[in-house]
XYZ file of C-alpha atoms in Angstrom:
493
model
C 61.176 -15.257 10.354
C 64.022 -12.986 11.579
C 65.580 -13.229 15.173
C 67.452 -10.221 16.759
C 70.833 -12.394 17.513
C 72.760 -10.508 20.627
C 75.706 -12.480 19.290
C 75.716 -10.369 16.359
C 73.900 -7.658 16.854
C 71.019 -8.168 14.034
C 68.332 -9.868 13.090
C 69.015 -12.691 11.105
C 66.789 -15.219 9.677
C 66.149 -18.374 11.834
C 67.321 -21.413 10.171
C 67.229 -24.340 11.998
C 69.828 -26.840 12.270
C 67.187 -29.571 11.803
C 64.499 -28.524 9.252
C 61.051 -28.195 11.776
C 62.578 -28.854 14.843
C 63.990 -25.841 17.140
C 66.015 -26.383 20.387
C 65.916 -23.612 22.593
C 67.211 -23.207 26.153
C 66.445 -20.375 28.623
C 68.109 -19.766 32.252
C 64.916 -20.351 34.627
C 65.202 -18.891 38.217
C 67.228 -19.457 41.645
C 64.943 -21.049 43.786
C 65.897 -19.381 47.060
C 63.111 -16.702 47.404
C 59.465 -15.543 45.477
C 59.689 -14.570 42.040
C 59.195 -10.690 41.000
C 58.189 -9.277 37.855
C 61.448 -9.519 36.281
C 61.592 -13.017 36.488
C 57.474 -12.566 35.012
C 59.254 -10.833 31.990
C 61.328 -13.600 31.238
C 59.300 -16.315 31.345
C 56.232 -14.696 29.796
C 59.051 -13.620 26.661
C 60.259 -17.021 26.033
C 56.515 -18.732 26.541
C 55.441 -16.721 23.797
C 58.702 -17.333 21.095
C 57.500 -21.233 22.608
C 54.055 -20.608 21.628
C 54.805 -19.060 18.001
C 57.630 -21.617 16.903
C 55.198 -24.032 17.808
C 51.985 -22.658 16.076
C 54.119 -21.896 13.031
C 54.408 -25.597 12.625
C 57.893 -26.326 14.192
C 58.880 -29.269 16.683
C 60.047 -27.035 19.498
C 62.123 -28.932 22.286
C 62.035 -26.289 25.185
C 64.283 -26.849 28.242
C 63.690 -24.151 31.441
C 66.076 -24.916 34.190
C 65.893 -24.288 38.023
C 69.382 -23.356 39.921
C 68.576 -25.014 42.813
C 72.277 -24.918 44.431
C 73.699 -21.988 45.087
C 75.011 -19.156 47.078
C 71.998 -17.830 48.231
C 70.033 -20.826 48.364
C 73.038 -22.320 51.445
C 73.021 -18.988 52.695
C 69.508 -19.204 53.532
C 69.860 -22.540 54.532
C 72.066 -21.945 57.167
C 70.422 -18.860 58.385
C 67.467 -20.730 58.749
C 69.122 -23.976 60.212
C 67.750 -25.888 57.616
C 68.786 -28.225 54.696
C 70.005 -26.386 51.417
C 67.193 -28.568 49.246
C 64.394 -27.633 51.807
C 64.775 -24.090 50.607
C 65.181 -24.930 47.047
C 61.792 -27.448 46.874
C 59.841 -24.880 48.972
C 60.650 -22.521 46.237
C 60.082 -24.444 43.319
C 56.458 -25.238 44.757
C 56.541 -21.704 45.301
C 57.311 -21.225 41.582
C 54.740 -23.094 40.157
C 52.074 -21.500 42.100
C 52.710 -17.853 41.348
C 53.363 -18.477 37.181
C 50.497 -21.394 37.325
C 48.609 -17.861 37.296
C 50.139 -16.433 34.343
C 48.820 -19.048 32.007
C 52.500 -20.766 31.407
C 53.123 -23.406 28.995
C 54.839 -26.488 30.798
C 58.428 -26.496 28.682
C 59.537 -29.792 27.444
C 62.008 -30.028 30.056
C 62.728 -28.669 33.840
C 66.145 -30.233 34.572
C 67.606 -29.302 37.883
C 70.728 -28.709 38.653
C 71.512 -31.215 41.458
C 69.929 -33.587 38.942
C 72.984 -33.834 36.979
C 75.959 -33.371 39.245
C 77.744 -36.357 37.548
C 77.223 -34.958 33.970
C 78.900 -31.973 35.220
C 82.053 -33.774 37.103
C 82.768 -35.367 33.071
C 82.569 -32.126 31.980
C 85.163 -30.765 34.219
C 86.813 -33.471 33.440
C 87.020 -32.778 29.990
C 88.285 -29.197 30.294
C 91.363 -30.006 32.895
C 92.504 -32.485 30.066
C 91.796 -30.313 27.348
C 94.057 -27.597 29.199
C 91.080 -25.042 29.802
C 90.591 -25.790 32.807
C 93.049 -26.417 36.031
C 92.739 -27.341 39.869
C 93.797 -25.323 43.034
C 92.897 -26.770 46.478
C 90.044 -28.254 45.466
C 88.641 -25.653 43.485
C 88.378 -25.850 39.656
C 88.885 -22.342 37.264
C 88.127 -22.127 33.418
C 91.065 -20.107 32.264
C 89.960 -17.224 30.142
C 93.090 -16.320 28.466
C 92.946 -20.075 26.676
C 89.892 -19.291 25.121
C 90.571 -17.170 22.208
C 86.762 -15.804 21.641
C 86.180 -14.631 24.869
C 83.876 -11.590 24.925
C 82.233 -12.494 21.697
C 78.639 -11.914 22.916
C 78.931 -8.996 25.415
C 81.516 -7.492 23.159
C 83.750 -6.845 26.013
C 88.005 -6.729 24.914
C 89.812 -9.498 27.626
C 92.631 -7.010 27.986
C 89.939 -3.741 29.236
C 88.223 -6.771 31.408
C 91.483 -7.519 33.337
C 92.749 -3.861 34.094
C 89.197 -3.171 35.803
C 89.502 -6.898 37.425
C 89.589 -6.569 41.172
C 92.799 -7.952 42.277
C 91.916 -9.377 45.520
C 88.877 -11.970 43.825
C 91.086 -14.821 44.810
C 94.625 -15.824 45.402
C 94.699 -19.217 43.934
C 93.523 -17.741 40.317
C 96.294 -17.527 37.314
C 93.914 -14.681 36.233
C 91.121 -12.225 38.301
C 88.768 -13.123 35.391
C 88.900 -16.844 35.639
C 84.994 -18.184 36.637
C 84.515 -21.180 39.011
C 83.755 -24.463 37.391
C 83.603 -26.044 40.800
C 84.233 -24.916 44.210
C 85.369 -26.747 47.250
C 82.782 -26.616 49.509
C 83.415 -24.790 52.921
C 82.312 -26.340 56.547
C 78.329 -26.422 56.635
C 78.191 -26.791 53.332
C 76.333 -29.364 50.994
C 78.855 -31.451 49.009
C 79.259 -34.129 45.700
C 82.431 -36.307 45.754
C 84.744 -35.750 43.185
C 88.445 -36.362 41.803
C 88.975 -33.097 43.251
C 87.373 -33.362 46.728
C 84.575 -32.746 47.907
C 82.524 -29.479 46.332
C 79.657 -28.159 44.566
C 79.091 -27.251 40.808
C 79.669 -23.676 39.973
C 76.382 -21.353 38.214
C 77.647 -21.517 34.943
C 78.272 -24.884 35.143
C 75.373 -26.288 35.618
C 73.378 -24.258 32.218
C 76.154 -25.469 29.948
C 76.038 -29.464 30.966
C 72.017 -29.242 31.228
C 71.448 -27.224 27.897
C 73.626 -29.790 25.956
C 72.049 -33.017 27.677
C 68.898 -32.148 26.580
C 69.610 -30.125 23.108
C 73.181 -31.148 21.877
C 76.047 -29.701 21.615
C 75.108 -26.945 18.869
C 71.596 -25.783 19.523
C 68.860 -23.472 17.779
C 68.443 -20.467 20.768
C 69.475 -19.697 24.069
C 67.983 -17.050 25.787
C 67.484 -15.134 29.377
C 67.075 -11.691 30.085
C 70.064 -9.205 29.808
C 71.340 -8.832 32.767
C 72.590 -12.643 31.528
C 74.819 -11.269 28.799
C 77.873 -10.781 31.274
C 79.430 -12.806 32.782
C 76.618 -15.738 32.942
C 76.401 -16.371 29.102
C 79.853 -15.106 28.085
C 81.102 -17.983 30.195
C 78.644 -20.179 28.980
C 80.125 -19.919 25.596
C 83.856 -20.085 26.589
C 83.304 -23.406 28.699
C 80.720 -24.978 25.960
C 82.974 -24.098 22.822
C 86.182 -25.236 24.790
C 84.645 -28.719 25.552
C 83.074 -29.497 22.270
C 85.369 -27.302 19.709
C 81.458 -26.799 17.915
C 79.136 -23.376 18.224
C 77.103 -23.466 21.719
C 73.941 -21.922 20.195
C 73.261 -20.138 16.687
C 71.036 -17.687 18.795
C 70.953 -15.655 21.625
C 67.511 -13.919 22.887
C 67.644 -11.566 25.616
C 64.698 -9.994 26.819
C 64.885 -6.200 28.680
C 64.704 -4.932 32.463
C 61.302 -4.345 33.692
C 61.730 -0.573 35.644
C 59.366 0.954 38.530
C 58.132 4.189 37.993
C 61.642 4.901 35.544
C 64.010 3.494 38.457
C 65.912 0.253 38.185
C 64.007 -2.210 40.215
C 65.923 -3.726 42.928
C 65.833 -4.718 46.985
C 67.903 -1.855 48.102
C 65.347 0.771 46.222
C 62.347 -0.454 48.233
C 60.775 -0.921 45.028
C 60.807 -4.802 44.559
C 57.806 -6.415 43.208
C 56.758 -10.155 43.422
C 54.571 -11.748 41.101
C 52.079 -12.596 44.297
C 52.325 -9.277 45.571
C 51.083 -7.884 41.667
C 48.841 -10.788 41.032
C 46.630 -9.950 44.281
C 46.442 -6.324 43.269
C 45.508 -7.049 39.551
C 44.271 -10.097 37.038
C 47.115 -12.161 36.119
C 45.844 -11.784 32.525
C 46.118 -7.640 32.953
C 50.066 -8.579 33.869
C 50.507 -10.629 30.950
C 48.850 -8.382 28.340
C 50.882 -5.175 29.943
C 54.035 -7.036 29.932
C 53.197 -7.839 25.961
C 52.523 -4.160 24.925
C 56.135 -3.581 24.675
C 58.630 -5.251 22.579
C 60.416 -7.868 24.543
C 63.941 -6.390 23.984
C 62.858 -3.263 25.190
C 62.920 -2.109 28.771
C 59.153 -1.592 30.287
C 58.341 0.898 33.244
C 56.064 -0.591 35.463
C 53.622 2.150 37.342
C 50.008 2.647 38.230
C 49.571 4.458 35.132
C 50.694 2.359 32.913
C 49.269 -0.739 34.682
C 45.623 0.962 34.086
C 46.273 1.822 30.904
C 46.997 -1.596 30.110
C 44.172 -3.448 32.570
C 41.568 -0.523 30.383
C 42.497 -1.668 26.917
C 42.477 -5.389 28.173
C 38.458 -4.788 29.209
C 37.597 -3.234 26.397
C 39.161 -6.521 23.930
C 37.444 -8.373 26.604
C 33.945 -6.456 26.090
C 33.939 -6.945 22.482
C 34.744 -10.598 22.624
C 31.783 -11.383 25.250
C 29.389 -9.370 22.714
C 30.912 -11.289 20.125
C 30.654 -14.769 21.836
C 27.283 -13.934 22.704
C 25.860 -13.238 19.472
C 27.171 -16.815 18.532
C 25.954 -18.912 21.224
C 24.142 -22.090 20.449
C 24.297 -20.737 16.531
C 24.537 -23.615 14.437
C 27.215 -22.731 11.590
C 28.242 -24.890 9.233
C 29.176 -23.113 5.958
C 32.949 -22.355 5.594
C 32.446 -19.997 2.707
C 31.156 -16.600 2.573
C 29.188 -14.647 -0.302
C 30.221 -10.986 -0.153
C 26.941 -9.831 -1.739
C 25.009 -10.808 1.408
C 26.943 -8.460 3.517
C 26.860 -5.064 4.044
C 29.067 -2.399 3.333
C 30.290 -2.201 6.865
C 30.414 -6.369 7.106
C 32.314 -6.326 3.505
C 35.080 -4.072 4.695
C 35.331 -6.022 8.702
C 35.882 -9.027 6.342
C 38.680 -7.226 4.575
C 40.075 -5.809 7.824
C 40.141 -9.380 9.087
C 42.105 -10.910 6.631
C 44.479 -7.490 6.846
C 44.869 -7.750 10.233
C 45.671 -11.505 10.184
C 48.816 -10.890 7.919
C 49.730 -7.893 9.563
C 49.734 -9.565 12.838
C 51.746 -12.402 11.633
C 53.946 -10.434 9.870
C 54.861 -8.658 13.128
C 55.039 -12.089 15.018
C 57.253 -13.229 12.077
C 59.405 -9.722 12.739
C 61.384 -10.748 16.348
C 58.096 -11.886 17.840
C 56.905 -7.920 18.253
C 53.921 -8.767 20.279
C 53.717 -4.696 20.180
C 52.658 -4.309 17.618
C 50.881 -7.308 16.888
C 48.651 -6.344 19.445
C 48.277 -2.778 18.334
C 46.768 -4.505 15.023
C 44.626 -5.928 16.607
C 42.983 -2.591 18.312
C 43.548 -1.125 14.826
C 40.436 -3.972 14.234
C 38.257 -3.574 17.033
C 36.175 -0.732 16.281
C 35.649 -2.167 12.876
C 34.670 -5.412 14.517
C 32.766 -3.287 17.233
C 30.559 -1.707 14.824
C 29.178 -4.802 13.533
C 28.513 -6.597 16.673
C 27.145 -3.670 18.435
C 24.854 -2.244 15.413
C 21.463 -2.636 16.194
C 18.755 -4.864 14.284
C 21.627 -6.455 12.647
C 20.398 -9.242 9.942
C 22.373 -12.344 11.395
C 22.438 -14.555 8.346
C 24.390 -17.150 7.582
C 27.036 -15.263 6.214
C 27.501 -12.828 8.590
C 27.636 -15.781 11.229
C 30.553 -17.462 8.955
C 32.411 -13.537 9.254
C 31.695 -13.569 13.082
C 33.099 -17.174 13.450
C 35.769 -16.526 11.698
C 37.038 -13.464 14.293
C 36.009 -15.946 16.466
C 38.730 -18.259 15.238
C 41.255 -15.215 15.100
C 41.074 -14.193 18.685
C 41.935 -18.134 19.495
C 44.791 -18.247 17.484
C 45.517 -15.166 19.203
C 44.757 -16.823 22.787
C 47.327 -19.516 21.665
C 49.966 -17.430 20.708
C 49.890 -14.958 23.102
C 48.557 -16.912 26.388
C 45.856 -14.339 26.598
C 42.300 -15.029 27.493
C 42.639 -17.834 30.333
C 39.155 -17.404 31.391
C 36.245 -16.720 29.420
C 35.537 -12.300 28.595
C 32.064 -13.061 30.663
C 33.897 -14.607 33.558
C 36.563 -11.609 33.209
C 34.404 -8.598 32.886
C 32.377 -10.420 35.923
C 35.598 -10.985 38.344
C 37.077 -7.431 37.623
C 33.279 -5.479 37.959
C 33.300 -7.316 41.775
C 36.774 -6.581 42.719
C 36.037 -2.613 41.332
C 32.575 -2.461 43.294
C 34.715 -3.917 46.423
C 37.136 -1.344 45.873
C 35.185 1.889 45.816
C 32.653 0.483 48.151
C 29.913 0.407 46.229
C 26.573 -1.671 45.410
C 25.937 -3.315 42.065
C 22.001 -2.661 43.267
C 22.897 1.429 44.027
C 23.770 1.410 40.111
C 20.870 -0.564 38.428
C 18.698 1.643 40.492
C 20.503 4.688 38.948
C 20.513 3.257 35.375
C 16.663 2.281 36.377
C 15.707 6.206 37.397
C 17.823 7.460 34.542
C 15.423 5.491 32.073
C 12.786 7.318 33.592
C 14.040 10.323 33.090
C 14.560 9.758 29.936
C 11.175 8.849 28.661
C 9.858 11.622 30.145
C 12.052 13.859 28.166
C 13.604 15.103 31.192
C 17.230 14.826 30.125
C 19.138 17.171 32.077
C 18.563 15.125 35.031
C 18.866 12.101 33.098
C 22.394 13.401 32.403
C 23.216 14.649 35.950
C 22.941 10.727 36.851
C 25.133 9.856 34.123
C 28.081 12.091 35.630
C 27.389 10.969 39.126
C 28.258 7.574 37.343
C 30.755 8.831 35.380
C 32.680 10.541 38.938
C 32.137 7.127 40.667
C 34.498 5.638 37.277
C 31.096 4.520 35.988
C 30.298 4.467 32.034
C 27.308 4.110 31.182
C 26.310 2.893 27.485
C 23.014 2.258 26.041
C 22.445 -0.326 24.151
C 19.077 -1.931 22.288
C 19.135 -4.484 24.768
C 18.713 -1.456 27.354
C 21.565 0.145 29.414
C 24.958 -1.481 30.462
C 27.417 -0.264 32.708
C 31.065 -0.692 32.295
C 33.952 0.813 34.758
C 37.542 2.226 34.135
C 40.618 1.233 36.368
């Protein structure tokens, strides 16, 4: 398996510092507000590496945090005359309810921060007798300059860092770049006791002490998404190394900016998007498999095009997995093994294509976890999968069965590893044919009627009006595709 490492710059091979067990760590959210698709991104990145380490076999211990003292979480407080942890639990309820739709695997741990205020008073500790670290008026600053490393992960020189420093950051610094390690809290303001008054952890902090409670002080991978790099992990490093004298993490994962429509997405734009806000417009699934389709290192431009494009090639996976799931319902199948001279030409070479596209899509997995192009394998498969199930008068023996049980068995390693598929394709293609009747205002009855005249015309050879109602369909985003079971109808976003 090969990692991209953003320490060095290159994919490496993961090795493990235990043999089957991997530690990974991942900055989880600021509860002071709803998350938006960029958060989505993140999280949906790091379940999946979750997912993979664990279905290739390994002991994963996964630790997401929550922030849940801040800036912006007091800030809100006040505004709102309310208790800082009032905003924070509102929002980690919040949390739960809008990624409890994106099929999210629970991580092994969800430390908060104000969970282990004492763990990070030793740690400060530590670092003010170690000489790292040293107190002004009740505030505590790492001192960059001591540690000799600094800028090994965002590859940024100390000396360029301090003559764009602004100046005016704070008086009672020895250096502009210095980073809080705790700050004396200010009137209306929540507060911990400590040896150096009374305060509040600072942000970087809080990732170091929780990441090493729960994973040691050298773990397997720590990830977040990029705009982490600088200054959040760079400090990380300098504060972890100083305290310990060990490595932090072997691995660092970043995962790219989501865009809207090709601009940056932020508040100031107008063009920020919540997960609720998506997730009412489209199928959490459709959000999940777009987000997927590009590599998760790479930046992904979220628009209406590419959001159908994405929700289309979801149905159609979705259509050939009800068709497939339908063929084998309440089939009793029971042989593992599969003669090759009882299948056809067409059924020989799916059973080839299965076993190709298994490697290939584990291969790809194996390759920085390019869900890409592990999912564009697995289109590469479907029409050879598609002509099979859909073929009509097909001889279902028992070997064809074991073939069709076997995709069967594919697609559910693929729902494991991916988080794909939370519903069944029947319950799917139902949901999303309602919402797109609701849409365009139109009658499931209207069409079967259509489909229903359209037959007629057909048996009495009259087929240029028989075709005139197939593009009054096809206008209304209405395929029509006959089958011999009779005439479906499917829809495009």
């Amino acid at each position: 398996m090969q990692v991209f490492n953003s320490l060095t710059n290159k994919k490496e091979e993961l090795k493990p510092i235990n043999p089957g067990k991997i530690g990974i760590y991942t900055c989880g959210v600021t509860v002071y507000d709803l998350c938006h698709i960029g958060h989505a991104r993140s999280i949906i990145a790091f379940d999946v590496i979750f997912r993979y380490l664990e279905y290739k076999g390994y002991n994963v211990v996964f630790v997401r945090n929550f922030t849940d003292i801040d800036d912006k979480i007091i800030n809100k407080a006040n505004q709102l005359g309310v208790p800082f942890n009032e905003i924070s639990e509102k929002y980690i309820k919040e949390y739960y309810i809008d990624i409890g739709k994106l099929n999210i695997k629970k991580p092994t741990y969800e430390p908060k921060a104000t969970e282990h205020i004492n763990d990070m008073i030793e740690f400060v500790k530590v670092l003010i007798d170690k000489g790292y670290a040293y107190e002004v008026d009740g505030d505590v600053y790492f001192e960059v300059q001591k540690f000799k490393d600094y800028g090994k992960l965002s590859k940024k020189n100390i000396d360029d860092l301090m003559a764009g420093a602004r100046i005016e950051v704070s008086e009672k610094k020895k250096n502009p770049l210095d980073f809080a390690l705790w700050k004396k809290s200010k009137e209306n303001e929540p507060f911990w006791d400590s040896p150096w008054g009374k305060g509040r952890p600072g942000w970087h902090l809080e990732c170091s002490v929780m990441s090493m409670k729960y994973l040691g002080e050298t773990f397997d991978i720590h990830g977040g998404g990029k705009d982490l790099i600088f200054p959040h992990h760079e400090n990380e490093i300098a504060q972890s190394e100083a305290f310990s004298g060990k490595t932090f993490a072997n691995y660092w994962i970043h995962n790219g900016f989501v865009n809207i429509n090709k601009e940056k997405m932020s508040k100031s734009l107008g063009n920020f998007l919540t997960i609720r806000e998506v997730t009412e417009r489209i199928h959490p699934d459709i959000l999940r498999f777009f987000l997927l389709t590009s590599h998760y290192r790479s930046p992904i431009d979220f628009s209406e095009e590419n959001i159908k494009n994405a929700a289309n090639g979801y149905m159609r996976l979705n259509y050939s997995l009800d068709k497939l799931y339908a063929i084998l319902n309440g089939k009793d199948i029971s042989s593992k093994d599969i003669n090759l001279k009882n299948l056809t030409k067409a059924q020989k070479k799916l059973f080839n294509k299965l076993n190709e596209t298994k490697e290939n899509f584990i291969s790809a997995m194996d390759d920085d976890f390019n869900t890409a192009q592990a999912i564009g394998y697995i289109f590469d498969f479907l029409p050879d999968l598609n002509k099979i199930i859909y073929a009509p008068n097909v001889n279902l023996n028992e070997d064809l069965l074991t073939l069709l049980m076997m995709v069967k068995e594919f697609f559910k390693d693929i729902s494991k590893i991916l988080g794909l598929f939370s519903i069944a394709p029947k319950d799917f293609i139902l949901n999303e044919k309602k919402k797109f009747l609701k849409k365009n205002n139109l009658d499931e009855e209207f069409i079967e009627n259509k489909i229903s005249q359209r037959e007629e015309f057909r048996k009495n050879k009259q087929f240029e009006k028989a075709d005139e109602i197939r593009n009054e369909l096809s206008s209304l985003g209405i395929q029509l595709e006959d089958t011999p079971g009779g005439t479906i109808w499917k829809f495009e976003y």
